[in-house]
PDB file of C-alpha atoms in Angstrom:
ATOM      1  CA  UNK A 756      51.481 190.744  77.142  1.00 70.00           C
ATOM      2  CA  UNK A 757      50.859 193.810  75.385  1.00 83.00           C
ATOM      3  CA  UNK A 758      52.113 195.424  72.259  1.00 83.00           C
ATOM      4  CA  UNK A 759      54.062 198.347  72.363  1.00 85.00           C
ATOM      5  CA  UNK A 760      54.948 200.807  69.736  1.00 83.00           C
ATOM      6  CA  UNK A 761      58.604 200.862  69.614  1.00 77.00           C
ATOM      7  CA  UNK A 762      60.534 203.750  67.620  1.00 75.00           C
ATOM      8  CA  UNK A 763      63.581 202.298  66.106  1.00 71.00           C
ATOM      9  CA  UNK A 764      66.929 204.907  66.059  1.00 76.00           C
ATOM     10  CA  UNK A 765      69.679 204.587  63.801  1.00 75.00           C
ATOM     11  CA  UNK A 766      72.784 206.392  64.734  1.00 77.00           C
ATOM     12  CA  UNK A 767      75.052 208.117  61.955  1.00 80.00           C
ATOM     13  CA  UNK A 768      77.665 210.372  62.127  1.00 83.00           C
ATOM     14  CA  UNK A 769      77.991 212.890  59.190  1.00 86.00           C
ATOM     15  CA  UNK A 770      79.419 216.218  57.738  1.00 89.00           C
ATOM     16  CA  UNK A 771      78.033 219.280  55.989  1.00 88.00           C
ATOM     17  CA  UNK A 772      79.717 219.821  52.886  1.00 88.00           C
ATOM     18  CA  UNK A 773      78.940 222.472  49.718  1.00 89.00           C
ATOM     19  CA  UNK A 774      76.674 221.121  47.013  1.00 86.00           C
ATOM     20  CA  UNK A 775      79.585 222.811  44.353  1.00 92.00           C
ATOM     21  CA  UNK A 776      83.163 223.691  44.990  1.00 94.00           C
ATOM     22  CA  UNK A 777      85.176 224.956  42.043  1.00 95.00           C
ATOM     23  CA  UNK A 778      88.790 226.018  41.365  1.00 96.00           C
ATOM     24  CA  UNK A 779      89.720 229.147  39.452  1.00 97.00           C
ATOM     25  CA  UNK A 780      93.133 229.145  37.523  1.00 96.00           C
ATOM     26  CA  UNK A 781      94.461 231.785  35.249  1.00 96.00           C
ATOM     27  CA  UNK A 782      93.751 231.591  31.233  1.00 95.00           C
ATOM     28  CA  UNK A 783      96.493 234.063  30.650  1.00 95.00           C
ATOM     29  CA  UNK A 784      99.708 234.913  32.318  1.00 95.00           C
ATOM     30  CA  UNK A 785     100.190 238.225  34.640  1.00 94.00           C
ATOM     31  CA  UNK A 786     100.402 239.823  37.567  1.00 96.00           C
ATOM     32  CA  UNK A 787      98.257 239.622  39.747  1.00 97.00           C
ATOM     33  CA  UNK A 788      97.024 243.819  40.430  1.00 97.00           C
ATOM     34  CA  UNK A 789      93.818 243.512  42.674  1.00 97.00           C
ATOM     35  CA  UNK A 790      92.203 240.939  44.764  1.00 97.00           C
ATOM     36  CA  UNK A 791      88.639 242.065  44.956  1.00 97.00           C
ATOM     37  CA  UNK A 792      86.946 239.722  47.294  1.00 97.00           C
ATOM     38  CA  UNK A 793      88.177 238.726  50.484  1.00 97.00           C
ATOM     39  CA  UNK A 794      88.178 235.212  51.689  1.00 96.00           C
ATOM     40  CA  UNK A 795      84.590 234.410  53.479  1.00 94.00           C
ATOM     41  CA  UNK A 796      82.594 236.977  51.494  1.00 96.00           C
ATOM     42  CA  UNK A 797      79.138 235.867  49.301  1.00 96.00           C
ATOM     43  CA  UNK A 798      79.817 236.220  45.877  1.00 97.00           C
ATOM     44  CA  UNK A 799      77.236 236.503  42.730  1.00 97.00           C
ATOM     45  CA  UNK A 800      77.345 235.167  39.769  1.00 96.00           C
ATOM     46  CA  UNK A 801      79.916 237.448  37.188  1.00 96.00           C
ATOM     47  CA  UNK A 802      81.055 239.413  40.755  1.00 97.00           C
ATOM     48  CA  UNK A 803      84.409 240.257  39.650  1.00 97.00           C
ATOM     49  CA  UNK A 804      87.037 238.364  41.941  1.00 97.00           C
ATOM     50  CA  UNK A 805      90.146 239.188  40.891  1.00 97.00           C
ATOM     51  CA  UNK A 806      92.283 241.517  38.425  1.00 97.00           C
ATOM     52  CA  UNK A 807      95.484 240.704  36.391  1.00 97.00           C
ATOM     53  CA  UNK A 808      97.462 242.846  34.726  1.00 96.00           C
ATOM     54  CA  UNK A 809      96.994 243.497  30.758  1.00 94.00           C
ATOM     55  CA  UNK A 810     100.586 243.840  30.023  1.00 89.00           C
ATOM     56  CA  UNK A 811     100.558 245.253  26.207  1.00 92.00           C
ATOM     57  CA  UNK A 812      97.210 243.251  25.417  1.00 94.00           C
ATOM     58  CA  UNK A 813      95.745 246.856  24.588  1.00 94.00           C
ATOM     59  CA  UNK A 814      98.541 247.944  22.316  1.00 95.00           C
ATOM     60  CA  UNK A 815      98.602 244.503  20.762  1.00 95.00           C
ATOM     61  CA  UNK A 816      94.752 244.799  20.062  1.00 96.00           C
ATOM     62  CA  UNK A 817      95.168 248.474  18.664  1.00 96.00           C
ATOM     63  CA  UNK A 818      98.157 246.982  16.338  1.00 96.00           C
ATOM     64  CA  UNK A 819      95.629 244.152  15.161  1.00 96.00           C
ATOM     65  CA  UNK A 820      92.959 246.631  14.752  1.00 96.00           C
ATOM     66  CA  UNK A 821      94.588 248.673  12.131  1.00 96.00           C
ATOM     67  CA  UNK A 822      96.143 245.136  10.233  1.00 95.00           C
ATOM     68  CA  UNK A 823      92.894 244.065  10.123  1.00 95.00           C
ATOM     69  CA  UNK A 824      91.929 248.050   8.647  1.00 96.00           C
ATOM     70  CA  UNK A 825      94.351 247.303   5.880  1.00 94.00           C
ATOM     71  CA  UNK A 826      93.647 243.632   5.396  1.00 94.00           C
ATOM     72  CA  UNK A 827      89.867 244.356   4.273  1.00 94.00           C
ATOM     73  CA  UNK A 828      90.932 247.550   2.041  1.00 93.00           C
ATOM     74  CA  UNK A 829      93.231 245.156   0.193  1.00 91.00           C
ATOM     75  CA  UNK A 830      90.971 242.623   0.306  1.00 90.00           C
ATOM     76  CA  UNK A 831      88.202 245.096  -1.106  1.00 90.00           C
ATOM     77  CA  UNK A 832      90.595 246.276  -3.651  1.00 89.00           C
ATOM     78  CA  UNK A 833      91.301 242.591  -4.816  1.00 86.00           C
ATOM     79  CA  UNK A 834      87.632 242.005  -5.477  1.00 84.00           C
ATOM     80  CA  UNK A 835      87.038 245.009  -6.913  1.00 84.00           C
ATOM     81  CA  UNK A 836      90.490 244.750  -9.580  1.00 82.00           C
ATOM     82  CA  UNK A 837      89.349 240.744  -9.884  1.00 78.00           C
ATOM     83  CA  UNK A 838      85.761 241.814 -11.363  1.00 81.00           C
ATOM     84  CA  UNK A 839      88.593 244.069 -13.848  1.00 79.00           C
ATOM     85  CA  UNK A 840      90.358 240.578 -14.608  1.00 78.00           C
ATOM     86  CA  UNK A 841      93.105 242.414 -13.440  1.00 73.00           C
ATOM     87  CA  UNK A 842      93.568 240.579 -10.100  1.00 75.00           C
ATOM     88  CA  UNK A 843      93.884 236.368  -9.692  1.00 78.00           C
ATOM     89  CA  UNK A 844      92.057 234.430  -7.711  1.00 82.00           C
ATOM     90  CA  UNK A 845      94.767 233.584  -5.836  1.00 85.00           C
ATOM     91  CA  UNK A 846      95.436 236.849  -4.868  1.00 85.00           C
ATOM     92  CA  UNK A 847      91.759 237.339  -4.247  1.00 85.00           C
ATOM     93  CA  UNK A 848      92.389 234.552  -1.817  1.00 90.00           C
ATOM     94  CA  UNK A 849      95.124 235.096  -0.136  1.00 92.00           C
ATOM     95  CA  UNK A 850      93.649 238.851   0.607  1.00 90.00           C
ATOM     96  CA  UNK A 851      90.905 236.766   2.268  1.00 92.00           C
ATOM     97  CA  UNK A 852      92.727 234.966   4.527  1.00 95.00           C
ATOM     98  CA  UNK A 853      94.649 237.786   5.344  1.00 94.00           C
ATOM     99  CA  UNK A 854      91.335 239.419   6.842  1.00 94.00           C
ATOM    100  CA  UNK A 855      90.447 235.804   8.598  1.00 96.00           C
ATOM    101  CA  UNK A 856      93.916 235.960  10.428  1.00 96.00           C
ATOM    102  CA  UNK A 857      93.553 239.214  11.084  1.00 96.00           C
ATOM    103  CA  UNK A 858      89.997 238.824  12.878  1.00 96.00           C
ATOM    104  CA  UNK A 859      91.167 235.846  14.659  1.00 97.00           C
ATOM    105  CA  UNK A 860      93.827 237.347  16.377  1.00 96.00           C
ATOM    106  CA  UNK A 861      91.357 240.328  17.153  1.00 97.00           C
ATOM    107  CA  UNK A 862      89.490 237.944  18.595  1.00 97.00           C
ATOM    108  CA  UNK A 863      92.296 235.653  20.875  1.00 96.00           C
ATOM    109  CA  UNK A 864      93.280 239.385  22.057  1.00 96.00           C
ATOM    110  CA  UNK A 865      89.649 240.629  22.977  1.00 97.00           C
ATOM    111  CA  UNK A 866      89.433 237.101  25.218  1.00 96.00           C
ATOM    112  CA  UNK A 867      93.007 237.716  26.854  1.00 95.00           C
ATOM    113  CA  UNK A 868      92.249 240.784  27.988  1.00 96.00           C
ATOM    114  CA  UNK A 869      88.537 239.951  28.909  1.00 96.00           C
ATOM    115  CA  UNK A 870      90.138 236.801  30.967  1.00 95.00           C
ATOM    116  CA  UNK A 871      92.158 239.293  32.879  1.00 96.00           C
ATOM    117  CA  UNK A 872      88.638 239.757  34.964  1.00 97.00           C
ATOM    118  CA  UNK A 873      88.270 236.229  36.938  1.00 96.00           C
ATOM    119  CA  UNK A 874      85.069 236.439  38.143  1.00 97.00           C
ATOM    120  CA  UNK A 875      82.357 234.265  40.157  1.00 97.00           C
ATOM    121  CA  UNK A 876      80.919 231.028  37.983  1.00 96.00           C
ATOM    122  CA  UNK A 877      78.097 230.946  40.184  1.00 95.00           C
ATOM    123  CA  UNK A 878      76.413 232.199  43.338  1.00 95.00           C
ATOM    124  CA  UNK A 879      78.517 231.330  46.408  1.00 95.00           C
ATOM    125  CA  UNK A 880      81.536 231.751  48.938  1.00 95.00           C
ATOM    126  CA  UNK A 881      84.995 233.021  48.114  1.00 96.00           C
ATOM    127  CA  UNK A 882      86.711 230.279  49.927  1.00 95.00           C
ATOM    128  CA  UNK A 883      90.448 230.890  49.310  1.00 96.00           C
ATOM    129  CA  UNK A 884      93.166 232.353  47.349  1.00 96.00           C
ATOM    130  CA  UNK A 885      95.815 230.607  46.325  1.00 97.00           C
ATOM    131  CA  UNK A 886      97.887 233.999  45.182  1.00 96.00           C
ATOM    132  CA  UNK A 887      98.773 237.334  46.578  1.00 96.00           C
ATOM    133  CA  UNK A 888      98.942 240.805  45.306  1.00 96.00           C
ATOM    134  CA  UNK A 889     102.234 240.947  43.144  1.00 95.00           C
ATOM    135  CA  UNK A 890     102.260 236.979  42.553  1.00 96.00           C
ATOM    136  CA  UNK A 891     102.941 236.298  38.791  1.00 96.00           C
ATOM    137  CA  UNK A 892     100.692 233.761  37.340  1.00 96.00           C
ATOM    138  CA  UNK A 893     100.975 231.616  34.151  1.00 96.00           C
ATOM    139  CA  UNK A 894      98.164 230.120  32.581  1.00 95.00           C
ATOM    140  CA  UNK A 895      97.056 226.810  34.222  1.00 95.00           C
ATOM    141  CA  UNK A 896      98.294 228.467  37.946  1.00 97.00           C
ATOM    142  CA  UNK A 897      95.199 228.222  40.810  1.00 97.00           C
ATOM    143  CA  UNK A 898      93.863 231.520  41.585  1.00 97.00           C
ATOM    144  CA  UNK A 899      91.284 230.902  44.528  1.00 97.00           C
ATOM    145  CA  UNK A 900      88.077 228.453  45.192  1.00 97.00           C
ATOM    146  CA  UNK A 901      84.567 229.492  45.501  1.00 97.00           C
ATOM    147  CA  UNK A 902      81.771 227.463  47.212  1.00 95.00           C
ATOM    148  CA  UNK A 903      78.429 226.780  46.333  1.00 94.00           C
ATOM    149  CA  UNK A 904      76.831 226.262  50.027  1.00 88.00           C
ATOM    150  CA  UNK A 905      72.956 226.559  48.740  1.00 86.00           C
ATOM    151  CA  UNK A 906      72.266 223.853  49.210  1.00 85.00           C
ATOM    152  CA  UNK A 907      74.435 222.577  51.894  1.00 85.00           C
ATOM    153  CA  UNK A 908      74.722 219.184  51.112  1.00 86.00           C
ATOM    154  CA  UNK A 909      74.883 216.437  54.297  1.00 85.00           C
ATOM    155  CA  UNK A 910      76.828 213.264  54.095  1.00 86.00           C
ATOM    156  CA  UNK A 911      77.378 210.276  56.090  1.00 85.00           C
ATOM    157  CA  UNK A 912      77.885 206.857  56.412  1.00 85.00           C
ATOM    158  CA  UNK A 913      75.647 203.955  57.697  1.00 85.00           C
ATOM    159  CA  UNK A 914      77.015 200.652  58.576  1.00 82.00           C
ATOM    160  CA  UNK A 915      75.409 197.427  56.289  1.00 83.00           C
ATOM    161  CA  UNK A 916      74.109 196.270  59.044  1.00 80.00           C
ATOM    162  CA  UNK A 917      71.894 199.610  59.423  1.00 80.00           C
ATOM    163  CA  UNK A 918      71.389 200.018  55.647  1.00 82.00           C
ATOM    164  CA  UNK A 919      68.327 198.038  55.198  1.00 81.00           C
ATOM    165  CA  UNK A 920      66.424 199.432  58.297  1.00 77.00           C
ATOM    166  CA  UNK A 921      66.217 202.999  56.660  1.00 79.00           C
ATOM    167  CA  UNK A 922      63.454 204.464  54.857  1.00 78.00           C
ATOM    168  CA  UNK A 923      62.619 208.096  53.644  1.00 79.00           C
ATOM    169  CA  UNK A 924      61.755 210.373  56.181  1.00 76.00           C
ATOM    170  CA  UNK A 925      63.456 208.121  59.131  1.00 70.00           C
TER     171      UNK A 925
END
């Protein structure tokens, strides 16, 4: 009898799969104007994807712009008449907040109308659309998936009885 080097093999049966896989959905409602990137076409990171429409977001933003104008020349004019002792400081106040609201809606409106660019969260596939052309969306609605495939990640599944036979580099 002589001893023999046997290799051992292990049968599995696995899949490729992406190492990320993400789901885009509106933040805003509108129509959608402009699909940018077909399905099956590498996307960067920012690349934009798709483009809603602003609706009035731009004449809402130019209508904040000038409330806001106005809120800090009263406000101004309330610090300036308080320093008199001709103005509360409750007035003084309220002029204050009136710039805060003012610049927080200027804000909400510059996002809206910035989240009316989807674009790519990372490196990747366009994988699908869920919307056409035309298709309204509200906020929350799926707008397409986009895939991740560096690395490609490989899964399968070994039976127990296999499990303890496998070692790194098998």
């Amino acid at each position: 009898l002589y001893a023999e080097k046997v290799e051992q093999e292990v049968r599995i049966y696995g899949r490729t799969e992406p190492d990320r896989v993400t789901t885009l959905s509106a933040e805003i409602n509108g129509q959608v104007l402009e699909i940018l990137v077909p399905e099956g076409q590498a996307v960067k990171k920012g690349e934009p994807l798709v483009r809603l429409d602003k609706n009035d977001l731009i004449q809402r933003l130019a209508s904040i712009n000038a409330t806001l104008k106005q809120a800090q020349i009263e406000l101004k004019g309330a610090k300036s008449l308080g320093k008199k002792g001709y103005q509360s400081e409750v007035a003084q106040a309220q002029a204050q907040a009136s710039v805060a609201n003012a610049q927080a809606q200027k804000m909400a409106l510059e996002l809206s109308i910035e989240n009316t660019l989807i674009r790519a969260p990372f490196d990747g596939v366009m994988n699908q659309h869920f919307m056409e052309v035309g298709d309204y969306l509200r906020e929350g609605d799926r707008i397409a998936t986009v895939v991740d495939l560096d690395p490609l990640v490989i899964k399968a599944d070994v039976t127990e009885r296999f499990v303890q036979d496998l070692t790194l580099g098998l």
